[in-house]
Amino acid sequence: MARRIDVTGAGGVRLAAWEFGDPPKTDPAGLATEQSGLVPEQAGPSERTGSPDRTGPRERAAPPGGHECGPGVLLLHGLMGRASHWASTARWLSERHRAVALDQRGHGQSEKPPQAAFTREAYVEDAEAALEQLGLSPAVLIGHAMGALTAWQLAAKRPDLVRGVIICDMRASALGAASQREWQDWFKAWPVPFATLADVRKWFGEDDPWVERPNPARGEFYAEVMHESPDGWRPVFDPAQMLQSRETWVYDAHWEELAQVRCPALVVRGLDGELGRAEAQEMVRVLPRGEYAEVADAGHLVHYDQPEAWRVAIEPFLDAALAV
């Protein structure tokens, strides 16, 4: 299903990476949760104890999909997300390629040290460390939102590690102080703790003031980042760390770094997402080897809203970028 491999990120922060294999026959939708899919494989002491796996790819057991030496793909979730959000995409990819999704610092099952850096540099260095320690490079990076920014910043910094980038619904322009204040107010509006996961799904899928119309996929997305605590269900992340992470990019534009990405790059937007068509097409123009795709009936959570259409949108690009 999914095998956990620990990676040592910037500043020694332990990061959980998940290598995916074939989808289980009991999971026709291809969606995994921590309970049903993302469980550590009892493969070796380093993975059981949480100490970093420093062995090279030749020394590790073959990944679930059997693509030990094949082209690699690293999937990077967005702010508040986790590796399991990529389960459907990663399992589809694992049929032909090595597919690894990373719980970024402060997210999922990766460490959340109170004093850790949550800068752009730290996130980029974490992804760089993952590629090198997992033996994935040169890889295709698939990023959603914040993860997409990390992907193109790493591609600009280390072109030797990246053969292609897929940018899913992330803006290159500055969002500004007002946007950050809106997020602060939004976190305060969360009715935590939630009594049940059904309450989580209902609030984020229907009752959240940011929801324009009922969106069950959004409810499922947020249910997956909750864990049960003594008083109810709470997020697996610290909202203060999320705001700290976000403030390192919202005040600045990122066009210059975009222009430094020399590998093939695909900009994907949901028609109802946060990335507008005009800005997406300008991003494609700025990218030296940019391409464009859009997914109908999808919002910001493109790969969650329309998983099949998402795969159709990215498959031609991946086939070309991962051709050996």
C-alpha positions as a LaTeX table, in Angstrom:
\begin{tabular}{lrrr}
\hline
Residue & $x$ (\AA) & $y$ (\AA) & $z$ (\AA) \\
\hline
Met1 & 0.00 & 0.00 & 0.00 \\
Ala2 & 2.32 & 2.75 & 1.24 \\
Arg3 & 5.73 & 2.45 & 2.83 \\
Arg4 & 7.10 & 5.10 & 5.14 \\
Ile5 & 10.72 & 6.20 & 4.79 \\
Asp6 & 12.12 & 8.86 & 7.10 \\
Val7 & 14.13 & 11.70 & 5.60 \\
Thr8 & 16.29 & 14.24 & 7.40 \\
Gly9 & 15.37 & 17.76 & 6.33 \\
Ala10 & 16.89 & 21.17 & 6.91 \\
Gly11 & 18.04 & 21.73 & 10.48 \\
Gly12 & 17.68 & 18.02 & 11.26 \\
Val13 & 13.86 & 18.02 & 11.10 \\
Arg14 & 12.54 & 14.50 & 10.55 \\
Leu15 & 10.25 & 14.21 & 7.56 \\
Ala16 & 7.96 & 11.31 & 6.71 \\
Ala17 & 8.01 & 10.24 & 3.05 \\
Trp18 & 5.52 & 7.73 & 1.70 \\
Glu19 & 6.32 & 5.46 & $-1.24$ \\
Phe20 & 3.19 & 4.17 & $-2.90$ \\
Gly21 & 2.42 & 0.90 & $-4.64$ \\
Asp22 & $-0.58$ & $-0.62$ & $-6.34$ \\
Pro23 & $-4.03$ & 0.38 & $-5.01$ \\
Pro24 & $-5.66$ & $-2.13$ & $-2.69$ \\
Lys25 & $-8.54$ & $-4.08$ & $-4.21$ \\
Thr26 & $-10.81$ & $-2.93$ & $-1.39$ \\
Asp27 & $-10.19$ & 0.75 & $-2.24$ \\
Pro28 & $-11.74$ & 1.26 & $-5.70$ \\
Ala29 & $-11.66$ & 5.03 & $-5.39$ \\
Gly30 & $-7.91$ & 4.93 & $-4.86$ \\
Leu31 & $-8.13$ & 7.14 & $-1.79$ \\
Ala32 & $-6.13$ & 6.37 & 1.34 \\
Thr33 & $-6.35$ & 7.54 & 4.90 \\
Glu34 & $-3.85$ & 7.24 & 7.66 \\
Gln35 & $-5.86$ & 4.37 & 9.06 \\
Ser36 & $-6.29$ & 2.40 & 5.82 \\
Gly37 & $-3.32$ & 3.28 & 3.67 \\
Leu38 & $-0.50$ & 5.23 & 5.21 \\
Val39 & 0.94 & 2.83 & 7.72 \\
Pro40 & 4.67 & 2.27 & 8.23 \\
Glu41 & 6.02 & $-0.91$ & 6.73 \\
Gln42 & 7.88 & $-2.97$ & 9.30 \\
Ala43 & 10.92 & $-3.16$ & 7.06 \\
Gly44 & 13.83 & $-2.09$ & 9.17 \\
Pro45 & 14.90 & $-0.44$ & 12.42 \\
Ser46 & 15.38 & 2.99 & 10.87 \\
Glu47 & 11.74 & 3.15 & 9.78 \\
Arg48 & 10.36 & 1.75 & 13.03 \\
Thr49 & 12.31 & 4.00 & 15.37 \\
Gly50 & 12.06 & 7.21 & 13.39 \\
Ser51 & 15.81 & 7.57 & 12.84 \\
Pro52 & 16.72 & 8.84 & 9.36 \\
Asp53 & 17.11 & 6.32 & 6.56 \\
Arg54 & 20.55 & 7.17 & 5.24 \\
Thr55 & 20.99 & 4.17 & 2.99 \\
Gly56 & 21.10 & 4.67 & $-0.74$ \\
Pro57 & 18.45 & 3.39 & $-3.12$ \\
Arg58 & 20.48 & 0.25 & $-3.93$ \\
Glu59 & 20.55 & $-0.72$ & $-0.27$ \\
Arg60 & 16.85 & $-0.31$ & 0.39 \\
Ala61 & 14.23 & $-2.93$ & $-0.25$ \\
Ala62 & 12.51 & $-2.58$ & $-3.60$ \\
Pro63 & 9.57 & $-0.16$ & $-3.44$ \\
Pro64 & 6.01 & $-1.49$ & $-3.56$ \\
Gly65 & 5.62 & $-0.75$ & $-7.25$ \\
Gly66 & 8.92 & $-2.43$ & $-8.10$ \\
His67 & 10.39 & 0.61 & $-9.90$ \\
Glu68 & 13.67 & 0.78 & $-7.99$ \\
Cys69 & 15.64 & 2.33 & $-10.84$ \\
Gly70 & 12.82 & 3.93 & $-12.83$ \\
Pro71 & 12.11 & 7.64 & $-13.17$ \\
Gly72 & 10.99 & 9.21 & $-9.91$ \\
Val73 & 8.15 & 11.54 & $-8.99$ \\
Leu74 & 8.02 & 13.58 & $-5.78$ \\
Leu75 & 4.61 & 14.90 & $-4.78$ \\
Leu76 & 4.36 & 17.99 & $-2.57$ \\
His77 & 1.06 & 18.86 & $-0.88$ \\
Gly78 & $-0.17$ & 22.37 & $-0.15$ \\
Leu79 & $-0.47$ & 24.27 & 3.11 \\
Met80 & $-2.32$ & 22.17 & 5.74 \\
Gly81 & $-2.18$ & 19.13 & 3.45 \\
Arg82 & $-0.45$ & 15.80 & 3.87 \\
Ala83 & 1.07 & 13.07 & 1.73 \\
Ser84 & $-2.08$ & 10.94 & 1.79 \\
His85 & $-3.90$ & 13.60 & $-0.21$ \\
Trp86 & $-1.83$ & 12.37 & $-3.15$ \\
Ala87 & $-2.70$ & 8.68 & $-2.65$ \\
Ser88 & $-4.86$ & 8.31 & $-5.76$ \\
Thr89 & $-2.35$ & 10.14 & $-7.99$ \\
Ala90 & 0.66 & 8.37 & $-6.49$ \\
Arg91 & $-0.81$ & 4.88 & $-6.90$ \\
Trp92 & $-1.67$ & 5.63 & $-10.50$ \\
Leu93 & 1.89 & 6.84 & $-11.07$ \\
Ser94 & 3.40 & 3.82 & $-9.32$ \\
Glu95 & 2.20 & 1.55 & $-12.11$ \\
Arg96 & 5.16 & 2.82 & $-14.16$ \\
His97 & 7.28 & 5.04 & $-11.94$ \\
Arg98 & 8.57 & 5.48 & $-8.41$ \\
Ala99 & 6.05 & 7.73 & $-6.68$ \\
Val100 & 6.85 & 9.30 & $-3.32$ \\
Ala101 & 4.74 & 11.85 & $-1.46$ \\
Leu102 & 6.32 & 13.93 & 1.29 \\
Asp103 & 4.74 & 15.12 & 4.53 \\
Gln104 & 6.37 & 18.52 & 4.66 \\
Arg105 & 7.62 & 20.02 & 7.92 \\
Gly106 & 4.80 & 20.89 & 10.28 \\
His107 & 2.41 & 18.64 & 8.35 \\
Gly108 & 1.14 & 15.07 & 8.51 \\
Gln109 & 3.49 & 12.76 & 10.39 \\
Ser110 & 6.59 & 14.89 & 9.91 \\
Glu111 & 8.06 & 16.71 & 12.88 \\
Lys112 & 6.58 & 20.00 & 14.07 \\
Pro113 & 9.31 & 21.49 & 16.30 \\
Pro114 & 8.13 & 24.73 & 17.94 \\
Gln115 & 11.40 & 26.49 & 17.13 \\
Ala116 & 11.89 & 25.09 & 13.62 \\
Ala117 & 12.26 & 27.36 & 10.64 \\
Phe118 & 9.17 & 27.59 & 8.44 \\
Thr119 & 10.82 & 29.69 & 5.76 \\
Arg120 & 10.75 & 29.18 & 2.02 \\
Glu121 & 14.40 & 28.17 & 2.21 \\
Ala122 & 13.63 & 25.44 & 4.74 \\
Tyr123 & 10.80 & 23.96 & 2.67 \\
Val124 & 12.94 & 23.97 & $-0.48$ \\
Glu125 & 15.90 & 22.40 & 1.32 \\
Asp126 & 13.59 & 19.70 & 2.69 \\
Ala127 & 12.44 & 18.75 & $-0.82$ \\
Glu128 & 16.04 & 18.83 & $-2.01$ \\
Ala129 & 17.04 & 16.47 & 0.82 \\
Ala130 & 14.16 & 14.14 & 0.00 \\
Leu131 & 15.20 & 13.83 & $-3.65$ \\
Glu132 & 18.80 & 13.10 & $-2.72$ \\
Gln133 & 18.19 & 10.74 & 0.19 \\
Leu134 & 15.50 & 8.77 & $-1.64$ \\
Gly135 & 17.52 & 8.51 & $-4.83$ \\
Leu136 & 14.69 & 9.97 & $-6.92$ \\
Ser137 & 16.56 & 12.56 & $-8.96$ \\
Pro138 & 16.33 & 13.73 & $-11.61$ \\
Ala139 & 12.63 & 13.64 & $-10.83$ \\
Val140 & 9.39 & 15.25 & $-11.84$ \\
Leu141 & 8.01 & 17.40 & $-9.04$ \\
Ile142 & 4.22 & 17.63 & $-8.71$ \\
Gly143 & 3.14 & 20.38 & $-6.34$ \\
His144 & $-0.20$ & 21.71 & $-5.20$ \\
Ala145 & $-0.46$ & 25.33 & $-3.97$ \\
Met146 & 2.41 & 25.91 & $-1.51$ \\
Gly147 & 3.96 & 22.63 & $-2.67$ \\
Ala148 & 3.96 & 23.94 & $-6.24$ \\
Leu149 & 5.89 & 27.03 & $-5.16$ \\
Thr150 & 8.41 & 24.78 & $-3.41$ \\
Ala151 & 8.67 & 22.71 & $-6.59$ \\
Trp152 & 9.47 & 25.59 & $-8.91$ \\
Gln153 & 11.83 & 27.22 & $-6.41$ \\
Leu154 & 13.76 & 23.96 & $-6.14$ \\
Ala155 & 13.79 & 23.54 & $-9.92$ \\
Ala156 & 15.29 & 27.03 & $-10.21$ \\
Lys157 & 17.86 & 26.32 & $-7.49$ \\
Arg158 & 18.88 & 22.77 & $-8.44$ \\
Pro159 & 18.14 & 22.08 & $-12.11$ \\
Asp160 & 20.28 & 18.94 & $-11.89$ \\
Leu161 & 17.71 & 17.33 & $-9.58$ \\
Val162 & 14.55 & 18.16 & $-11.54$ \\
Arg163 & 13.46 & 16.98 & $-14.98$ \\
Gly164 & 9.99 & 18.50 & $-14.93$ \\
Val165 & 7.54 & 20.44 & $-12.76$ \\
Ile166 & 3.75 & 20.35 & $-12.51$ \\
Ile167 & 2.35 & 23.48 & $-10.86$ \\
Cys168 & $-1.19$ & 22.95 & $-9.59$ \\
Asp169 & $-3.26$ & 26.03 & $-8.71$ \\
Met170 & $-0.54$ & 28.27 & $-7.26$ \\
Arg171 & $-0.22$ & 31.96 & $-8.00$ \\
Ala172 & 3.08 & 33.69 & $-8.76$ \\
Ser173 & 1.83 & 37.13 & $-7.75$ \\
Ala174 & 1.91 & 38.56 & $-4.24$ \\
Leu175 & $-1.28$ & 38.05 & $-2.22$ \\
Gly176 & $-0.69$ & 40.80 & 0.32 \\
Ala177 & $-1.37$ & 41.58 & 3.97 \\
Ala178 & $-5.15$ & 41.47 & 3.61 \\
Ser179 & $-4.96$ & 37.85 & 2.51 \\
Gln180 & $-2.94$ & 36.92 & 5.57 \\
Arg181 & $-5.44$ & 38.64 & 7.87 \\
Glu182 & $-8.28$ & 36.74 & 6.21 \\
Trp183 & $-6.51$ & 33.47 & 6.97 \\
Gln184 & $-5.95$ & 34.48 & 10.59 \\
Asp185 & $-9.66$ & 35.21 & 10.97 \\
Trp186 & $-10.57$ & 31.98 & 9.18 \\
Phe187 & $-8.56$ & 29.82 & 11.58 \\
Lys188 & $-10.24$ & 31.56 & 14.51 \\
Ala189 & $-13.65$ & 30.65 & 13.03 \\
Trp190 & $-12.99$ & 26.91 & 13.10 \\
Pro191 & $-15.33$ & 25.30 & 15.68 \\
Val192 & $-12.60$ & 23.11 & 17.20 \\
Pro193 & $-12.68$ & 20.60 & 18.66 \\
Phe194 & $-15.08$ & 18.85 & 16.31 \\
Ala195 & $-17.18$ & 16.21 & 18.04 \\
Thr196 & $-16.98$ & 13.73 & 15.14 \\
Leu197 & $-15.41$ & 13.36 & 11.72 \\
Ala198 & $-18.89$ & 13.77 & 10.27 \\
Asp199 & $-18.92$ & 17.25 & 11.84 \\
Val200 & $-15.56$ & 17.98 & 10.21 \\
Arg201 & $-16.86$ & 16.94 & 6.80 \\
Lys202 & $-20.05$ & 18.97 & 7.19 \\
Trp203 & $-18.36$ & 22.16 & 8.38 \\
Phe204 & $-15.65$ & 22.25 & 5.73 \\
Gly205 & $-17.92$ & 20.91 & 3.01 \\
Glu206 & $-21.02$ & 23.02 & 3.76 \\
Asp207 & $-20.94$ & 25.40 & 6.75 \\
Asp208 & $-17.55$ & 27.08 & 6.33 \\
Pro209 & $-18.16$ & 30.73 & 5.25 \\
Trp210 & $-15.54$ & 30.21 & 2.53 \\
Val211 & $-17.69$ & 27.52 & 0.87 \\
Glu212 & $-19.90$ & 28.95 & $-1.88$ \\
Arg213 & $-21.82$ & 25.72 & $-2.49$ \\
Pro214 & $-21.71$ & 22.24 & $-0.90$ \\
Asn215 & $-18.43$ & 20.52 & $-1.68$ \\
Pro216 & $-18.11$ & 16.97 & $-0.25$ \\
Ala217 & $-14.56$ & 16.61 & $-1.63$ \\
Arg218 & $-13.47$ & 19.60 & 0.44 \\
Gly219 & $-15.01$ & 18.05 & 3.53 \\
Glu220 & $-13.10$ & 14.82 & 2.90 \\
Phe221 & $-9.88$ & 16.76 & 2.31 \\
Tyr222 & $-10.04$ & 18.39 & 5.74 \\
Ala223 & $-11.27$ & 15.25 & 7.50 \\
Glu224 & $-7.98$ & 13.68 & 6.47 \\
Val225 & $-5.92$ & 16.27 & 8.34 \\
Met226 & $-7.72$ & 15.74 & 11.66 \\
His227 & $-6.78$ & 13.43 & 14.50 \\
Glu228 & $-8.72$ & 12.36 & 17.56 \\
Ser229 & $-7.74$ & 14.02 & 20.83 \\
Pro230 & $-9.28$ & 13.58 & 24.30 \\
Asp231 & $-11.81$ & 16.36 & 23.70 \\
Gly232 & $-12.63$ & 15.72 & 20.06 \\
Trp233 & $-11.10$ & 16.04 & 16.58 \\
Arg234 & $-8.38$ & 18.62 & 15.99 \\
Pro235 & $-5.99$ & 19.35 & 13.11 \\
Val236 & $-2.73$ & 17.40 & 12.97 \\
Phe237 & $-0.93$ & 20.71 & 12.40 \\
Asp238 & $-0.49$ & 23.84 & 14.48 \\
Pro239 & $-2.45$ & 26.70 & 12.85 \\
Ala240 & 0.18 & 29.16 & 14.11 \\
Gln241 & 2.86 & 27.25 & 12.18 \\
Met242 & 0.66 & 27.29 & 9.09 \\
Leu243 & 0.33 & 31.06 & 9.30 \\
Gln244 & 4.06 & 31.35 & 9.88 \\
Ser245 & 4.71 & 29.23 & 6.78 \\
Arg246 & 2.29 & 31.24 & 4.71 \\
Glu247 & 3.63 & 34.65 & 5.62 \\
Thr248 & 6.96 & 33.73 & 4.04 \\
Trp249 & 5.43 & 33.85 & 0.56 \\
Val250 & 2.24 & 35.95 & 0.55 \\
Tyr251 & 3.99 & 39.32 & 0.64 \\
Asp252 & 6.27 & 38.62 & $-2.32$ \\
Ala253 & 5.81 & 37.82 & $-5.99$ \\
His254 & 7.68 & 34.83 & $-7.41$ \\
Trp255 & 7.93 & 35.60 & $-11.11$ \\
Glu256 & 11.72 & 35.86 & $-11.12$ \\
Glu257 & 12.14 & 32.32 & $-9.77$ \\
Leu258 & 9.55 & 31.08 & $-12.24$ \\
Ala259 & 11.62 & 32.47 & $-15.09$ \\
Gln260 & 14.64 & 30.52 & $-13.82$ \\
Val261 & 12.94 & 27.13 & $-14.24$ \\
Arg262 & 14.66 & 25.63 & $-17.28$ \\
Cys263 & 13.01 & 22.22 & $-17.32$ \\
Pro264 & 9.58 & 21.53 & $-18.86$ \\
Ala265 & 6.79 & 22.90 & $-16.64$ \\
Leu266 & 3.03 & 22.41 & $-16.74$ \\
Val267 & 0.69 & 24.94 & $-15.12$ \\
Val268 & $-2.65$ & 23.35 & $-14.18$ \\
Arg269 & $-5.65$ & 25.23 & $-12.87$ \\
Gly270 & $-9.15$ & 24.31 & $-11.85$ \\
Leu271 & $-11.68$ & 26.51 & $-13.62$ \\
Asp272 & $-13.11$ & 27.52 & $-10.23$ \\
Gly273 & $-9.77$ & 27.57 & $-8.40$ \\
Glu274 & $-7.67$ & 30.37 & $-6.97$ \\
Leu275 & $-5.39$ & 30.74 & $-9.99$ \\
Gly276 & $-7.08$ & 32.82 & $-12.68$ \\
Arg277 & $-6.72$ & 32.04 & $-16.36$ \\
Ala278 & $-4.90$ & 35.28 & $-17.21$ \\
Glu279 & $-2.30$ & 34.79 & $-14.48$ \\
Ala280 & $-1.88$ & 31.11 & $-15.34$ \\
Gln281 & $-1.25$ & 31.95 & $-18.98$ \\
Glu282 & 1.23 & 34.65 & $-17.98$ \\
Met283 & 3.04 & 32.07 & $-15.84$ \\
Val284 & 3.24 & 29.81 & $-18.90$ \\
Arg285 & 4.67 & 32.70 & $-20.92$ \\
Val286 & 7.30 & 33.48 & $-18.26$ \\
Leu287 & 8.36 & 29.84 & $-17.93$ \\
Pro288 & 11.01 & 29.09 & $-20.59$ \\
Arg289 & 9.37 & 25.73 & $-21.37$ \\
Gly290 & 5.88 & 26.28 & $-20.01$ \\
Glu291 & 2.67 & 24.46 & $-20.92$ \\
Tyr292 & $-0.91$ & 24.98 & $-19.82$ \\
Ala293 & $-3.82$ & 22.73 & $-18.80$ \\
Glu294 & $-7.11$ & 23.31 & $-17.05$ \\
Val295 & $-9.65$ & 21.03 & $-15.38$ \\
Ala296 & $-13.37$ & 21.75 & $-15.65$ \\
Asp297 & $-15.67$ & 21.53 & $-12.62$ \\
Ala298 & $-12.70$ & 21.75 & $-10.27$ \\
Gly299 & $-11.81$ & 24.28 & $-7.61$ \\
His300 & $-8.57$ & 24.81 & $-5.74$ \\
Leu301 & $-8.36$ & 21.11 & $-4.76$ \\
Val302 & $-8.09$ & 20.04 & $-8.39$ \\
His303 & $-6.75$ & 16.52 & $-7.81$ \\
Tyr304 & $-9.40$ & 15.91 & $-5.14$ \\
Asp305 & $-12.35$ & 17.46 & $-6.96$ \\
Gln306 & $-11.82$ & 15.74 & $-10.31$ \\
Pro307 & $-9.20$ & 12.97 & $-9.95$ \\
Glu308 & $-9.82$ & 11.36 & $-13.34$ \\
Ala309 & $-9.80$ & 14.66 & $-15.26$ \\
Trp310 & $-6.68$ & 15.67 & $-13.33$ \\
Arg311 & $-4.88$ & 12.52 & $-14.49$ \\
Val312 & $-5.96$ & 13.12 & $-18.07$ \\
Ala313 & $-4.62$ & 16.69 & $-17.88$ \\
Ile314 & $-1.17$ & 15.74 & $-16.63$ \\
Glu315 & $-0.56$ & 12.38 & $-18.35$ \\
Pro316 & 0.82 & 13.66 & $-21.69$ \\
Phe317 & 3.24 & 15.96 & $-19.89$ \\
Leu318 & 4.39 & 13.17 & $-17.54$ \\
Asp319 & 4.87 & 10.72 & $-20.41$ \\
Ala320 & 7.19 & 13.17 & $-22.14$ \\
Ala321 & 9.04 & 14.30 & $-19.02$ \\
Leu322 & 9.57 & 10.79 & $-17.64$ \\
Ala323 & 10.56 & 9.15 & $-20.91$ \\
Val324 & 13.91 & 7.46 & $-20.33$ \\
\hline
\end{tabular}
